[in-house]
CSV table of N, CA and C in Angstrom, one decimal:
chain,number,residue,atom,x,y,z
A,1,MET,N,133.6,158.7,81.8
A,1,MET,CA,134.9,158.1,82.3
A,1,MET,C,135.0,157.8,82.9
A,2,ALA,N,135.6,156.5,81.6
A,2,ALA,CA,136.5,155.2,81.0
A,2,ALA,C,136.7,154.3,82.2
A,3,HIS,N,137.7,155.0,82.7
A,3,HIS,CA,138.3,154.4,83.8
A,3,HIS,C,137.6,154.5,85.0
A,4,THR,N,136.7,154.4,85.5
A,4,THR,CA,135.9,154.5,86.4
A,4,THR,C,134.9,153.3,86.2
A,5,ILE,N,134.8,153.0,84.9
A,5,ILE,CA,133.9,151.7,84.8
A,5,ILE,C,135.4,150.8,85.5
A,6,LYS,N,136.1,150.3,84.0
A,6,LYS,CA,137.2,149.8,84.8
A,6,LYS,C,137.8,149.1,86.4
A,7,GLU,N,137.6,150.1,86.6
A,7,GLU,CA,137.2,150.0,88.0
A,7,GLU,C,136.4,149.7,89.1
A,8,LYS,N,135.3,149.7,88.6
A,8,LYS,CA,133.5,150.2,88.5
A,8,LYS,C,133.8,149.2,90.5
A,9,THR,N,133.9,148.0,90.2
A,9,THR,CA,133.5,147.1,91.7
A,9,THR,C,134.1,147.9,92.2
A,10,LYS,N,135.7,147.8,92.4
A,10,LYS,CA,136.9,148.3,93.8
A,10,LYS,C,136.3,149.4,93.8
A,11,LEU,N,135.9,150.7,93.0
A,11,LEU,CA,135.2,151.8,93.6
A,11,LEU,C,133.5,151.7,93.6
A,12,LEU,N,132.6,150.8,93.2
A,12,LEU,CA,131.9,150.4,93.8
A,12,LEU,C,131.8,150.3,95.7
A,13,ALA,N,132.8,149.1,96.2
A,13,ALA,CA,132.9,148.3,97.5
A,13,ALA,C,133.3,149.5,98.2
A,14,ARG,N,134.5,151.0,97.4
A,14,ARG,CA,134.1,152.2,98.8
A,14,ARG,C,133.5,152.6,99.2
A,15,VAL,N,132.6,152.5,97.6
A,15,VAL,CA,131.1,153.0,98.2
A,15,VAL,C,130.2,153.2,99.5
A,16,ARG,N,130.2,151.8,99.1
A,16,ARG,CA,129.2,150.4,100.0
A,16,ARG,C,130.0,150.8,101.0
A,17,ARG,N,131.4,151.0,101.8
A,17,ARG,CA,131.9,150.6,102.9
A,17,ARG,C,131.1,152.1,103.5
A,18,ILE,N,131.1,153.4,102.9
A,18,ILE,CA,131.3,154.5,103.3
A,18,ILE,C,129.5,154.6,104.0
A,19,LYS,N,128.7,153.5,103.0
A,19,LYS,CA,127.1,154.1,103.0
A,19,LYS,C,127.6,153.3,104.0
A,20,GLY,N,128.1,152.3,104.3
A,20,GLY,CA,128.1,151.9,105.8
A,20,GLY,C,128.2,152.7,106.6
A,21,GLN,N,129.5,153.2,106.9
A,21,GLN,CA,129.6,154.1,107.9
A,21,GLN,C,128.7,155.2,108.3
A,22,ALA,N,127.9,155.5,107.4
A,22,ALA,CA,127.2,156.5,107.2
A,22,ALA,C,125.8,156.4,108.1
A,23,GLU,N,125.2,154.4,108.0
A,23,GLU,CA,124.2,154.4,108.5
A,23,GLU,C,124.8,154.1,110.0
A,24,ALA,N,126.3,153.7,110.0
A,24,ALA,CA,126.5,153.7,111.6
A,24,ALA,C,127.2,154.9,112.6
A,25,VAL,N,126.6,155.8,111.2
A,25,VAL,CA,126.7,157.7,112.4
A,25,VAL,C,125.2,157.3,112.6
A,26,GLU,N,124.5,157.4,111.7
A,26,GLU,CA,122.7,158.0,111.8
A,26,GLU,C,122.0,156.9,113.1
A,27,ARG,N,122.5,154.9,113.2
A,27,ARG,CA,122.3,154.8,114.4
A,27,ARG,C,122.7,154.9,115.6
A,28,ALA,N,124.4,156.0,115.5
A,28,ALA,CA,124.6,156.7,116.6
A,28,ALA,C,123.9,157.0,117.1
A,29,LEU,N,123.5,158.9,116.3
A,29,LEU,CA,122.5,159.3,116.5
A,29,LEU,C,121.4,159.3,117.2
A,30,ASP,N,120.8,157.8,116.1
A,30,ASP,CA,119.4,157.1,117.4
A,30,ASP,C,119.4,156.7,118.2
A,31,ALA,N,120.6,156.4,118.7
A,31,ALA,CA,120.9,155.1,120.0
A,31,ALA,C,121.1,156.3,121.4
A,32,GLU,N,122.0,157.5,120.3
A,32,GLU,CA,121.9,159.2,121.4
A,32,GLU,C,124.0,159.0,122.8
A,33,LEU,N,124.2,158.4,121.8
A,33,LEU,CA,126.2,157.7,121.6
A,33,LEU,C,126.2,158.8,122.3
A,34,GLY,N,127.0,159.1,123.3
A,34,GLY,CA,127.8,160.2,123.3
A,34,GLY,C,128.9,160.6,122.3
A,35,CYS,N,128.9,162.1,122.0
A,35,CYS,CA,129.1,163.0,121.1
A,35,CYS,C,130.7,162.5,120.6
A,36,ALA,N,131.5,162.4,121.2
A,36,ALA,CA,132.9,161.7,121.4
A,36,ALA,C,132.5,160.1,120.5
A,37,ASP,N,132.4,159.5,120.3
A,37,ASP,CA,131.6,158.8,119.9
A,37,ASP,C,131.3,158.7,118.1
A,38,VAL,N,129.9,159.1,118.4
A,38,VAL,CA,130.2,160.1,117.1
A,38,VAL,C,130.7,160.6,115.9
A,39,LEU,N,131.2,161.7,117.1
A,39,LEU,CA,132.6,162.5,116.1
A,39,LEU,C,134.1,161.0,116.0
A,40,MET,N,133.8,160.1,116.3
A,40,MET,CA,134.6,159.1,115.7
A,40,MET,C,134.6,158.5,114.8
A,41,LEU,N,133.1,158.2,114.6
A,41,LEU,CA,132.7,157.7,113.8
A,41,LEU,C,132.2,158.1,112.7
A,42,VAL,N,132.1,160.1,112.2
A,42,VAL,CA,132.3,160.6,111.3
A,42,VAL,C,133.8,161.5,111.0
A,43,ALA,N,134.4,160.8,112.1
A,43,ALA,CA,135.9,161.0,111.8
A,43,ALA,C,136.3,160.0,110.4
A,44,SER,N,136.0,158.7,110.9
A,44,SER,CA,136.0,157.2,109.5
A,44,SER,C,135.3,157.6,108.4
A,45,MET,N,134.5,158.6,108.8
A,45,MET,CA,133.2,159.0,107.2
A,45,MET,C,134.5,159.0,106.3
A,46,ARG,N,135.0,160.5,107.2
A,46,ARG,CA,135.6,161.6,106.2
A,46,ARG,C,136.8,160.7,105.8
A,47,GLY,N,137.2,160.2,106.1
A,47,GLY,CA,138.5,159.8,105.8
A,47,GLY,C,138.4,158.8,105.0
A,48,ALA,N,137.6,157.9,104.6
A,48,ALA,CA,137.3,157.4,103.7
A,48,ALA,C,136.8,157.3,102.3
A,49,ILE,N,135.8,158.7,102.9
A,49,ILE,CA,135.3,160.0,101.2
A,49,ILE,C,136.5,160.6,101.4
A,50,ASN,N,137.6,160.7,101.8
A,50,ASN,CA,138.8,161.4,100.7
A,50,ASN,C,139.7,160.3,100.4
A,51,GLY,N,139.4,159.7,101.4
A,51,GLY,CA,140.2,158.5,100.0
A,51,GLY,C,139.7,157.9,98.7
A,52,LEU,N,138.5,157.6,98.9
A,52,LEU,CA,137.7,158.0,97.3
A,52,LEU,C,138.1,158.6,96.8
A,53,THR,N,138.4,160.2,97.2
A,53,THR,CA,138.3,160.8,96.6
A,53,THR,C,139.7,161.5,95.6
A,54,ALA,N,140.9,160.9,96.9
A,54,ALA,CA,142.2,160.8,96.1
A,54,ALA,C,142.3,160.1,94.8
A,55,GLU,N,141.7,158.5,95.1
A,55,GLU,CA,141.9,157.8,94.3
A,55,GLU,C,141.1,158.2,92.7
A,56,LEU,N,139.9,159.1,92.5
A,56,LEU,CA,138.8,159.2,91.7
A,56,LEU,C,139.8,160.8,91.3
A,57,MET,N,140.5,161.1,91.8
A,57,MET,CA,141.3,162.5,91.1
A,57,MET,C,142.9,161.9,90.5
A,58,GLU,N,143.7,160.9,91.6
A,58,GLU,CA,144.5,160.4,91.0
A,58,GLU,C,144.4,159.8,89.9
A,59,ASP,N,143.5,158.8,89.5
A,59,ASP,CA,143.0,158.3,88.0
A,59,ASP,C,142.7,159.2,87.4
A,60,HIS,N,142.0,160.6,87.3
A,60,HIS,CA,141.6,161.0,86.8
A,60,HIS,C,143.1,162.1,86.2
A,61,ILE,N,143.4,162.4,87.2
A,61,ILE,CA,145.5,162.8,86.2
A,61,ILE,C,145.7,161.8,85.6
A,62,ARG,N,145.5,160.3,85.8
A,62,ARG,CA,146.9,159.6,84.5
A,62,ARG,C,146.5,159.5,83.8
A,63,HIS,N,144.6,159.7,83.6
A,63,HIS,CA,144.3,158.9,82.5
A,63,HIS,C,143.4,159.8,81.5
A,64,HIS,N,143.5,161.5,82.1
A,64,HIS,CA,143.2,162.6,81.1
A,64,HIS,C,143.7,163.7,81.0
A,65,VAL,N,145.2,163.3,81.7
A,65,VAL,CA,145.4,165.1,81.9
A,65,VAL,C,147.3,164.1,81.4
A,66,VAL,N,148.3,164.0,82.5
A,66,VAL,CA,149.2,162.9,82.0
A,66,VAL,C,149.6,162.0,83.2
A,67,ASN,N,150.0,160.7,82.4
A,67,ASN,CA,150.0,159.8,83.1
A,67,ASN,C,151.9,159.4,83.1
A,68,PRO,N,152.6,160.1,85.0
A,68,PRO,CA,153.9,159.6,85.1
A,68,PRO,C,154.4,158.5,84.3
A,69,ASP,N,153.8,157.7,84.5
A,69,ASP,CA,154.7,156.3,84.0
A,69,ASP,C,154.7,155.8,82.3
A,70,ASN,N,153.9,156.8,81.9
A,70,ASN,CA,153.7,157.2,80.5
A,70,ASN,C,154.0,158.3,79.6
A,71,GLU,N,154.7,159.3,80.1
A,71,GLU,CA,154.8,160.0,79.5
A,71,GLU,C,156.8,160.3,79.3
A,72,PRO,N,157.0,160.4,78.1
A,72,PRO,CA,158.4,160.8,77.1
A,72,PRO,C,159.2,161.8,78.5
A,73,ASP,N,158.1,162.4,78.3
A,73,ASP,CA,159.2,164.8,78.3
A,73,ASP,C,158.8,163.9,80.2
A,74,ALA,N,160.7,163.8,80.6
A,74,ALA,CA,160.5,163.2,82.5
A,74,ALA,C,160.1,164.1,83.2
A,75,GLU,N,160.1,165.8,82.6
A,75,GLU,CA,159.4,167.1,83.2
A,75,GLU,C,158.0,167.2,83.7
A,76,ARG,N,157.1,167.0,82.3
A,76,ARG,CA,156.1,166.3,82.8
A,76,ARG,C,156.0,165.3,83.4
A,77,ALA,N,156.7,164.3,83.3
A,77,ALA,CA,156.5,162.8,84.0
A,77,ALA,C,156.4,163.3,85.5
A,78,LYS,N,157.4,164.3,85.9
A,78,LYS,CA,157.5,164.8,87.3
A,78,LYS,C,156.8,165.6,87.9
A,79,GLY,N,156.0,166.6,87.2
A,79,GLY,CA,154.9,167.0,87.3
A,79,GLY,C,153.7,166.6,87.9
A,80,ALA,N,153.9,165.5,86.9
A,80,ALA,CA,152.3,164.7,87.2
A,80,ALA,C,152.5,164.0,88.2
A,81,ALA,N,153.8,163.4,88.9
A,81,ALA,CA,153.8,162.8,89.7
A,81,ALA,C,153.9,163.3,91.3
A,82,ASP,N,154.1,164.7,91.0
A,82,ASP,CA,154.0,165.8,92.3
A,82,ASP,C,152.6,166.3,92.6
A,83,LEU,N,152.0,166.2,91.4
A,83,LEU,CA,150.8,166.7,91.5
A,83,LEU,C,149.5,165.2,92.0
A,84,ILE,N,149.8,164.2,91.8
A,84,ILE,CA,149.4,163.3,92.2
A,84,ILE,C,150.2,162.6,94.1
A,85,ASP,N,150.9,163.6,93.8
A,85,ASP,CA,151.7,163.7,95.7
A,85,ASP,C,150.5,164.4,96.5
A,86,VAL,N,151.0,165.8,95.7
A,86,VAL,CA,149.8,166.5,96.4
A,86,VAL,C,148.7,166.1,96.8
A,87,VAL,N,147.9,165.5,96.1
A,87,VAL,CA,146.4,165.0,96.2
A,87,VAL,C,146.5,164.1,97.7
A,88,ARG,N,147.0,163.1,97.1
A,88,ARG,CA,147.3,162.2,98.6
A,88,ARG,C,147.4,163.0,99.7
A,89,THR,N,148.5,163.6,99.4
A,89,THR,CA,148.7,164.0,101.1
A,89,THR,C,147.5,165.3,101.4
A,90,TYR,N,147.5,165.9,99.9
A,90,TYR,CA,145.8,166.8,100.9
A,90,TYR,C,145.2,166.8,101.6
A,91,LEU,N,144.6,165.1,100.9
A,91,LEU,CA,143.9,164.4,101.1
A,91,LEU,C,143.6,163.1,102.0
A,92,LYS,N,144.8,163.0,103.0
A,92,LYS,CA,145.1,162.4,103.7
A,92,LYS,C,144.2,162.0,104.9
């Protein structure tokens, strides 16, 4: 996927933040923090993973299916834009 290479630095930064969050969960479990604290850390990590997933899916749609910004067919452009919106909403 060529578009992931173009966005490589940004995507790797997100992955590294998620890695840091996973390490925080590990430290919290090791330190026997309360379950509410661990759940909050896991929820933050899940949000970060969902954000990364949404970004990758949006890029995939734009580069391999239909880019609504460049599509001359208004109906196809609207369909692609709607799909991107649904992905963002679903993974929020």
